[in-house]
Coordinates of C-alpha atoms and ligand atoms in Angstrom, one line a residue:
X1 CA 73.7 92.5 69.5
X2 CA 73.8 90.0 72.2
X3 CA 75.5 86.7 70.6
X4 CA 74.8 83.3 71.8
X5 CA 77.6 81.0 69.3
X6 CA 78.0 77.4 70.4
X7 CA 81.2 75.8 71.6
X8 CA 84.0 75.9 69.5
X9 CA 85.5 72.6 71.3
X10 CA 86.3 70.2 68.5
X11 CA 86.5 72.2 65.7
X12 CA 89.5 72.0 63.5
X13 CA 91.5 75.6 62.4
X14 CA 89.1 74.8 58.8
X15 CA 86.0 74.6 60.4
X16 CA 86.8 78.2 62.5
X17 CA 87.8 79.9 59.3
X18 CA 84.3 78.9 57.4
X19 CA 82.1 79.5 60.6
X20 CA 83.8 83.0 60.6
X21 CA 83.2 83.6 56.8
X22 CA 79.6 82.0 56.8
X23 CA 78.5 84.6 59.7
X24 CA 80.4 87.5 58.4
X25 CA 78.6 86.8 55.2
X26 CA 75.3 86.4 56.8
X27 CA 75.6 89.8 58.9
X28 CA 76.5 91.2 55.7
X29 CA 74.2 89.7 52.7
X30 CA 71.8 87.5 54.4
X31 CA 70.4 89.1 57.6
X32 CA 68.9 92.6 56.1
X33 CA 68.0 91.0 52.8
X34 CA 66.2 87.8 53.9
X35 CA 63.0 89.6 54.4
X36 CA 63.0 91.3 51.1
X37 CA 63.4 88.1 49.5
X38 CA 60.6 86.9 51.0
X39 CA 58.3 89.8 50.5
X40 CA 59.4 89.9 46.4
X41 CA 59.1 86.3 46.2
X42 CA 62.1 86.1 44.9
X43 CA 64.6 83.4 45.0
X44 CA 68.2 85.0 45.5
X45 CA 70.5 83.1 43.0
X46 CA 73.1 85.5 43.6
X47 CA 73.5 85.3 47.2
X48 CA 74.0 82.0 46.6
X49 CA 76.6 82.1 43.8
X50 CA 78.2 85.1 46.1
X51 CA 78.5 81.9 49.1
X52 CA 79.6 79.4 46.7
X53 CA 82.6 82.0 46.2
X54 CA 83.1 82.1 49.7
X55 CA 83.2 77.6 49.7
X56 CA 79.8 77.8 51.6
X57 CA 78.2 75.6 49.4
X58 CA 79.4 72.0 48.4
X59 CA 81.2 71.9 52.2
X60 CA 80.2 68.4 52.5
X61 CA 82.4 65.7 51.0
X62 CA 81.8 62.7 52.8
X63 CA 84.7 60.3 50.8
X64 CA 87.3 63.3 51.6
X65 CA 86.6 63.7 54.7
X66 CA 90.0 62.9 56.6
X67 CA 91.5 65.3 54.7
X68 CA 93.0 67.5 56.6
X69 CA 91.2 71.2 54.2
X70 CA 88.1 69.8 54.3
X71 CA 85.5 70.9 57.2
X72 CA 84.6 68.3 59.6
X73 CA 80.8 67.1 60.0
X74 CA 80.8 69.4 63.7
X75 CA 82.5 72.1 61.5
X76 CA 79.3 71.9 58.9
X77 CA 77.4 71.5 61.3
X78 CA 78.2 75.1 63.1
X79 CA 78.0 76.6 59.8
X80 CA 74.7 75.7 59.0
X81 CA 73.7 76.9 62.7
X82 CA 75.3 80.2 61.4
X83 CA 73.2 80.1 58.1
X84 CA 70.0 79.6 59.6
X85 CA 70.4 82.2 62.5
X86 CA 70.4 84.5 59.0
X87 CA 67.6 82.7 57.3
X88 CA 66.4 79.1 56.6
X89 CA 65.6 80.0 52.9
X90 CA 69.6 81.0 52.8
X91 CA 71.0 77.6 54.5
X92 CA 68.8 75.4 52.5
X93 CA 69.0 75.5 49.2
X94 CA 73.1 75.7 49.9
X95 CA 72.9 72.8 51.5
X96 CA 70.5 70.7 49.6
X97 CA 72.9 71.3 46.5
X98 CA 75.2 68.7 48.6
X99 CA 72.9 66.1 48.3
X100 CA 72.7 66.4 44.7
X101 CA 76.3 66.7 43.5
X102 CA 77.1 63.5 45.6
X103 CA 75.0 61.8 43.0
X104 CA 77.0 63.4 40.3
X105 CA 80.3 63.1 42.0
X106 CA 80.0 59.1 42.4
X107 CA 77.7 58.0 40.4
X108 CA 77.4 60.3 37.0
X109 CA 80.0 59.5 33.9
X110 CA 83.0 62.1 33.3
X111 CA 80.9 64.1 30.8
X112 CA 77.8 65.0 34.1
X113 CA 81.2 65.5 36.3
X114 CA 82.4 68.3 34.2
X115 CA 79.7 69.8 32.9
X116 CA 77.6 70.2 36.2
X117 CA 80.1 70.4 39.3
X118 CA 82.4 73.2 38.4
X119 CA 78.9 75.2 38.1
X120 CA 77.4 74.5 41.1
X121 CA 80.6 74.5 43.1
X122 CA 80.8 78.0 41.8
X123 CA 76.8 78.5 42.8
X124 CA 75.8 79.4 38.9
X125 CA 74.2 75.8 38.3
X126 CA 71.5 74.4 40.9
X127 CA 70.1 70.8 40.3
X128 CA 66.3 69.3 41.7
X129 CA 66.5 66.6 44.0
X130 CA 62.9 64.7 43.2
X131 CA 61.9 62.3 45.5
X132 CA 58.6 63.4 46.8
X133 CA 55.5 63.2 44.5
X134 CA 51.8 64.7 45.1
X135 CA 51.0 61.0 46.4
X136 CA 54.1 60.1 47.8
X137 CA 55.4 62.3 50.9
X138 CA 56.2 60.6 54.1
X139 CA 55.8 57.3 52.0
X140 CA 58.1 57.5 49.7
X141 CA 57.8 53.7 48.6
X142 CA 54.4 54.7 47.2
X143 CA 55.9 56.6 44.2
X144 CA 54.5 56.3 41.0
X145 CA 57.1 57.8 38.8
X146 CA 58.7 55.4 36.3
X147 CA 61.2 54.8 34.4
X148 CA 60.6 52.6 31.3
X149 CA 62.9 50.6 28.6
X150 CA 62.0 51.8 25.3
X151 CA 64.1 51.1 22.3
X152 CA 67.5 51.6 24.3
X153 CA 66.7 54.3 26.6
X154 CA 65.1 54.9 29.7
X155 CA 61.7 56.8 28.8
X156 CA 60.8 59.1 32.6
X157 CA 57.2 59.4 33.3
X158 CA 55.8 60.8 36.3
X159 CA 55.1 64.0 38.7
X160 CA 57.4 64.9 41.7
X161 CA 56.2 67.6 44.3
X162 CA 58.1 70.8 46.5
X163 CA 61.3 70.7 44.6
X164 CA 63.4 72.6 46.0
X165 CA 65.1 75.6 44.2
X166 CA 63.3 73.2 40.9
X167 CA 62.2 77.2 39.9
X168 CA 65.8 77.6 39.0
X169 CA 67.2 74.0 38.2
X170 CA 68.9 73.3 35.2
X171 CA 68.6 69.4 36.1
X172 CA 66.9 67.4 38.2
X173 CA 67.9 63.7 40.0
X174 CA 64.8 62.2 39.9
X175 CA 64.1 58.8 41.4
X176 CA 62.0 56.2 39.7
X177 CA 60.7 52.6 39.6
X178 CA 61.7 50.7 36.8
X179 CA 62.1 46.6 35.9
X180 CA 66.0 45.5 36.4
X181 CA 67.9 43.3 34.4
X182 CA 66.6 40.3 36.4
X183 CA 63.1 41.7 36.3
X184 CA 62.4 42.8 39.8
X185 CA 60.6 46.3 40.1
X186 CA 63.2 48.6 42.1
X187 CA 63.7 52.5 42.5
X188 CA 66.5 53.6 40.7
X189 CA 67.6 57.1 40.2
X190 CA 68.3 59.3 36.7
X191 CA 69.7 62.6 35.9
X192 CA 67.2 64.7 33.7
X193 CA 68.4 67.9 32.1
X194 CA 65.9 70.6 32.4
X195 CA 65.8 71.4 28.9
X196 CA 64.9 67.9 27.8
X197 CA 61.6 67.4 25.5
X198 CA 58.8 66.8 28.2
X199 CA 60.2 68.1 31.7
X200 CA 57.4 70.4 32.2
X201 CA 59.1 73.1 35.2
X202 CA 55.8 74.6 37.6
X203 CA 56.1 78.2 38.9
X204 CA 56.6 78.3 42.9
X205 CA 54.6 77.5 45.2
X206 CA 52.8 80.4 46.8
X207 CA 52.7 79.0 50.4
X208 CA 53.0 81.0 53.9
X209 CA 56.4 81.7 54.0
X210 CA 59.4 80.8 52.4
X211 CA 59.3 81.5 49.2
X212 CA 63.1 81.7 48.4
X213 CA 63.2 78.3 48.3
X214 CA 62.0 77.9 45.2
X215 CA 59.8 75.1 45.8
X216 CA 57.8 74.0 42.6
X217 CA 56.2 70.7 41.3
X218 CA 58.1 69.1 38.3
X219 CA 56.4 66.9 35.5
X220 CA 58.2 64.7 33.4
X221 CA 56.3 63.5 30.2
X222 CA 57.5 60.6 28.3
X223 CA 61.2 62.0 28.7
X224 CA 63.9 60.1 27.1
X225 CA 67.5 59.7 28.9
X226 CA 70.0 57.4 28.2
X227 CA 71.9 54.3 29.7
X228 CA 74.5 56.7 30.6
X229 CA 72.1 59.2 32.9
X230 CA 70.5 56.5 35.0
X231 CA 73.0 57.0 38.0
X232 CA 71.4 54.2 39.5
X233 CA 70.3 50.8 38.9
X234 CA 66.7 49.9 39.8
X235 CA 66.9 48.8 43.5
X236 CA 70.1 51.1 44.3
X237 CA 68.1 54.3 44.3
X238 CA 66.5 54.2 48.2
X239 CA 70.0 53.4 49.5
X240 CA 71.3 56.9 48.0
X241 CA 68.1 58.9 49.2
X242 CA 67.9 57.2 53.0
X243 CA 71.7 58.7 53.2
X244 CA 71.2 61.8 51.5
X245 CA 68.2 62.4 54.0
X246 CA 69.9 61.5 57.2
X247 CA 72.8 63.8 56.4
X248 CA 69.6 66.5 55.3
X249 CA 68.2 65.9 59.0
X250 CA 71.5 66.6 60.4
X251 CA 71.7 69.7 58.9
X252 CA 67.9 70.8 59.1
X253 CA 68.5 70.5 63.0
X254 CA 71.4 72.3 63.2
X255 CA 69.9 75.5 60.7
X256 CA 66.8 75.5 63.4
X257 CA 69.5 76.2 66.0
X258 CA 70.8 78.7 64.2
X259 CA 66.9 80.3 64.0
X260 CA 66.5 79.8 67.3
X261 CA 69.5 81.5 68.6
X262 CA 69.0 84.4 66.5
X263 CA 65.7 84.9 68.0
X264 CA 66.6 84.5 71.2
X265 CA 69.4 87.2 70.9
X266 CA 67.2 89.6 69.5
X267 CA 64.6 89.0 72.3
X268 CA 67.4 89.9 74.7
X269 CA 69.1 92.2 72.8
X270 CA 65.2 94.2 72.5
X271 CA 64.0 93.5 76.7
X272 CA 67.1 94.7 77.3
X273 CA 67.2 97.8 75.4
X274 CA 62.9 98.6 76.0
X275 CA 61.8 100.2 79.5
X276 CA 58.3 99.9 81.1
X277 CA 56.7 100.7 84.2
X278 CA 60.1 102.6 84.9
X279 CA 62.6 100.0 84.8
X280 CA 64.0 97.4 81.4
X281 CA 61.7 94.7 79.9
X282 CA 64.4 92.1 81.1
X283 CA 64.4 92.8 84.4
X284 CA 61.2 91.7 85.2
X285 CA 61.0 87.5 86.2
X286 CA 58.4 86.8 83.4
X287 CA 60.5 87.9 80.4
X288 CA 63.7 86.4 82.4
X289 CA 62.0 82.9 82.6
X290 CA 60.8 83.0 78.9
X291 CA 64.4 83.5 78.0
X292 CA 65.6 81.0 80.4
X293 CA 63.2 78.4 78.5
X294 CA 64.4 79.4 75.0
X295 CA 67.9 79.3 76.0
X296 CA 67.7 75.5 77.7
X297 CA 66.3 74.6 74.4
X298 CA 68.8 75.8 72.1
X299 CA 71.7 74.0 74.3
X300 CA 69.6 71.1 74.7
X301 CA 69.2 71.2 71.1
X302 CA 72.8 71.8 69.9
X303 CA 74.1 68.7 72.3
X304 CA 71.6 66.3 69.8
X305 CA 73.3 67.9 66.7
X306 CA 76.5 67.6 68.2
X307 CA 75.7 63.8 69.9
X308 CA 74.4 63.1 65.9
X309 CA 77.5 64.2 64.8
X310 CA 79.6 61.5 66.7
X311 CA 77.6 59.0 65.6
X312 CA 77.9 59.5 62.0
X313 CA 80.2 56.5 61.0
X314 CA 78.0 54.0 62.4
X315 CA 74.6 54.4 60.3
X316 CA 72.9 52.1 62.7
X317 CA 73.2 55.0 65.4
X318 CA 73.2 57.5 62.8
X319 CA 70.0 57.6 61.8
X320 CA 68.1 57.5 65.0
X321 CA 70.6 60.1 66.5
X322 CA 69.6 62.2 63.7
X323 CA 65.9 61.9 63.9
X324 CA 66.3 62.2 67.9
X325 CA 67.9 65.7 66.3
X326 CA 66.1 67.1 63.8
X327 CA 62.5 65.9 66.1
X328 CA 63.6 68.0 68.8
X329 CA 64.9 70.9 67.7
X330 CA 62.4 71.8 65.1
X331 CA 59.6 70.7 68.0
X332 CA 61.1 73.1 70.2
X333 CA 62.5 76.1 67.7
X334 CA 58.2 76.8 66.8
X335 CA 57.3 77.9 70.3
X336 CA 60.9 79.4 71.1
X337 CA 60.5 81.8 67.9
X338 CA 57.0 82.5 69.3
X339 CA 58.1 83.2 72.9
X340 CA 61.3 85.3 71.1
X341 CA 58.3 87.6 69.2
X342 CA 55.8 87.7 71.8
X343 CA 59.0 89.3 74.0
X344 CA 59.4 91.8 71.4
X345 CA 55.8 93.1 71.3
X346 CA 54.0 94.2 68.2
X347 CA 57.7 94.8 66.8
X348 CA 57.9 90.8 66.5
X349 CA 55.6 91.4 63.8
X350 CA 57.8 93.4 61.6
X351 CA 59.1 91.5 58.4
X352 CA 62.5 93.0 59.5
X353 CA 62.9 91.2 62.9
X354 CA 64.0 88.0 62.7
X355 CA 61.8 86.6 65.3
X356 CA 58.4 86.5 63.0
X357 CA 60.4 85.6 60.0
X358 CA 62.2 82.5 61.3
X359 CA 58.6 81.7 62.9
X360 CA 57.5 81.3 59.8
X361 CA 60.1 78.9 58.5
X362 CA 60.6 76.6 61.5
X363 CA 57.3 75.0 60.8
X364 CA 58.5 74.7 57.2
X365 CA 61.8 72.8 58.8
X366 CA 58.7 70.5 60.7
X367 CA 58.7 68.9 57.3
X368 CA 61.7 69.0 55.5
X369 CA 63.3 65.5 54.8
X370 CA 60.9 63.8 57.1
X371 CA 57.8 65.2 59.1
X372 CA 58.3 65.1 63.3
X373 CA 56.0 62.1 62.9
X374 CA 58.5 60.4 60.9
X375 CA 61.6 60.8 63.3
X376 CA 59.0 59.5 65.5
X377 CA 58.9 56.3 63.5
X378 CA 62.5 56.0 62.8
X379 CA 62.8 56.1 66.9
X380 CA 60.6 54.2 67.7
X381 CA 61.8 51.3 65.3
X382 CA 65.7 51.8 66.6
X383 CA 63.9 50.9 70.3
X384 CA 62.2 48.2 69.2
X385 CA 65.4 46.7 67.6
X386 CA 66.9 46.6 70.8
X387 CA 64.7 44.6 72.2
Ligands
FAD1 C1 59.8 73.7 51.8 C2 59.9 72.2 51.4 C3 61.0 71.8 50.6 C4 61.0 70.4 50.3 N1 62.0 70.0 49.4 C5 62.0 68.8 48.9 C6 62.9 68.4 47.9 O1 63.8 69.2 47.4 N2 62.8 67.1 47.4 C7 61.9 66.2 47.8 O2 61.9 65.1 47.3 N3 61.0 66.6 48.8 C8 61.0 67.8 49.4 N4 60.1 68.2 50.4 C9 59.1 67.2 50.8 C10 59.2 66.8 52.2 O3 60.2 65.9 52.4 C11 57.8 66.2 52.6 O4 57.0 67.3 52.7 C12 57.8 65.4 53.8 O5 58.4 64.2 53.6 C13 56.3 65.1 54.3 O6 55.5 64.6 53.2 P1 54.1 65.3 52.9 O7 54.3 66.8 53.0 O8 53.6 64.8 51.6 O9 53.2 64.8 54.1 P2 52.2 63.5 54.1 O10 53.0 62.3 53.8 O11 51.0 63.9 53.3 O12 51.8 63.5 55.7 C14 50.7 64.3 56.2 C15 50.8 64.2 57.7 O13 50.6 62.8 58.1 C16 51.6 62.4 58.9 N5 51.9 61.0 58.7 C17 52.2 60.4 57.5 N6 52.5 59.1 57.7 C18 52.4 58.9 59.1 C19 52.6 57.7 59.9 N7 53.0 56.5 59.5 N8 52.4 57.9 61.3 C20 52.1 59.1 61.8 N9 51.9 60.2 61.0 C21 52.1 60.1 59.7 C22 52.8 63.3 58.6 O14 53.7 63.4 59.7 C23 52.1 64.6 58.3 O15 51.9 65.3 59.5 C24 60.1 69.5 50.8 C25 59.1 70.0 51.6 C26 59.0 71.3 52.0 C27 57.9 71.7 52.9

């Protein structure tokens, strides 16, 4: 198999060890599985605990980053890219679980700390992040979801939509409005336990692909949970999710490279290995230019995860560098996977080739953590600052 990797400029000796674990772990249980996931609809827990083992999940750790056995943000980076060249539905969920042990970690009491992050660091114990609601997508200030005072607790009432992995969460981090101690409506956020009175758990989704994610809706009726889960005060909770999601961006971007690439090898790997009208696929200008095209995109799309990257300290630059991102690549990584399976023929069709497969979940990655339309508006609001 051709094989396409990105630079390994910048990268510490950590980073190198867990970009050479992540893709000898995706060759071996990610790569030939991923379609049989999809086509059992089955989420594939133990692929994920089998990662965790192998410190692919929980790589982020923002506060420890200058440490010097911690992976850098390039370093995560090029192991999502490896993740998602196996399969979007793999790189995730893994990922997402970052976002919600950072709440834990800094902002749940010593009891949340040690009952939930030894678990998920060893990938038995998954938590929701809830944000999104069936009204609320791209607009997350519209929520509806509250969280009320009632007799020394905070009672939880609302919906939240396409949690993911909420099929197998045993908590949730659910943000909600609720009156602060000066009375000013705010969001805050909460840590729910799945087996609370009232958190009502929907079955997945059936949508047109990516179905390993586990993506469900989540109600929570009238739940009670005290002062000591609300891991944010009203009017603290946006701040968490705005950095949460830029960091998600970051990563979402870099995964679609990762989909990308692996198309594009196999594409190569397949014209180069097919003959017609006497001579290979690959030698013919067509097929060479479609290639070409693909191939300009992934390194064009690689140098915005790795200019994001730089700019991650300074969340003024952060956050438009990581829309600029995640816009682009997942603009460009739909029609690349298409040109990738239209080179392989009817073969791109087969649930085994990666080509059709990541089709499927680069328009998924179109939403995640922010439609295109929404980088769009974080853009074009960084431009007109600047004026
Ligand atoms: C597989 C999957 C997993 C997800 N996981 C999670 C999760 O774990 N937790 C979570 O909280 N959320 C999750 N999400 C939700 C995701 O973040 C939202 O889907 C996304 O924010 C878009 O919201 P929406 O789908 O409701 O689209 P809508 O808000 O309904 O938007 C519909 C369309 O209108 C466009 N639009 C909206 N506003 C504007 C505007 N101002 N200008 C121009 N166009 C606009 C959008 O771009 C989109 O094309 C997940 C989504 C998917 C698909």
């Amino acid at each position: 198999m051709a094989r396409l990797e990105g630079r390994t400029e910048g990268l510490t000796d950590v980073d190198l060890d867990l970009v050479r674990r992540a893709r000898q772990f995706v060759a071996e249980h990610v790569a030939s599985h991923a379609s049989r996931w999809e086509l059992d609809r089955r989420v594939p827990t133990e692929t994920f605990a089998l990662a965790a083992q192998q410190g692919l999940a929980l790589m982020l750790q923002p506060e420890k980053e200058a440490r010097a056995d911690v992976p850098s943000y390039l370093g995560v980076a090029r192991v999502a890219e490896e993740m998602g060249a196996g399969c979007l539905t793999f790189a995730l969920p893994l990922l997402a679980q970052n976002y919600v042990a950072w709440a834990v970690a800094r902002h749940g009491t010593l009891e949340a700390r040690s009952s939930l992050l030894p678990q998920m660091r060893a990938g038995s114990l998954f938590g929701g992040f809830c944000l999104t609601e069936p009204g609320a997508g791209s607009d997350v200030a519209a929520l509806a979801t509250t969280a009320r005072r009632v007799g020394g607790k905070w009672t939880i009432t609302g919906e939240k939509a396409r949690v993911l992995l909420g099929t197998e969460a045993r908590f949730f981090i659910v943000f909600a409005k609720a009156k602060g101690a000066d009375g000013s409506v705010g969001v805050g956020l909460y840590l729910v336990r799945a087996g609370l009175p009232g958190v009502e758990i929907g079955d997945a989704y059936a949508m047109v692909g990516g179905h390993a994610l586990g993506c469900n809706s989540v109600r929570f009726w009238d739940v009670e949970v005290s002062d000591e889960d609300m891991l944010l005060p009203p009017g603290q909770g946006f701040s968490f999710a705005f950095d949460a999601i830029d960091f998600a961006r970051l990563y979402v971007a870099a995964t679609a490279c990762g989909m990308l690439r692996a198309g594009l090898e196999e594409a190569l790997q397949y014209t180069t290995g097919r003959m017609a009208f006497g001579q290979r696929i690959v030698d013919f200008q067509g097929p060479q230019w479609m290639l070409a095209d693909v191939a300009t995109h992934l390194l064009a799309s690689r140098a915005l995860v790795d200019e994001a990257v730089t700019c991650v300290s300074d969340r003024a630059r952060f956050t438009p560098a990581v829309a600029h991102a995640k816009k682009f690549v997942t603009q460009v990584a739909l029609p690349g996977l298409a040109t990738c399976a239209q080179l392989l023929g009817a073969n791109g069709l087969l649930a085994r080739n990666a080509s059709g497969r990541h089709f499927q979940c680069a328009k998924i990655a179109q939403y995640l953590d922010g439609s295109t339309e929404i980088q769009n508006l974080v853009i074009a609001r960084s431009l007109m600052r600047t004026i």
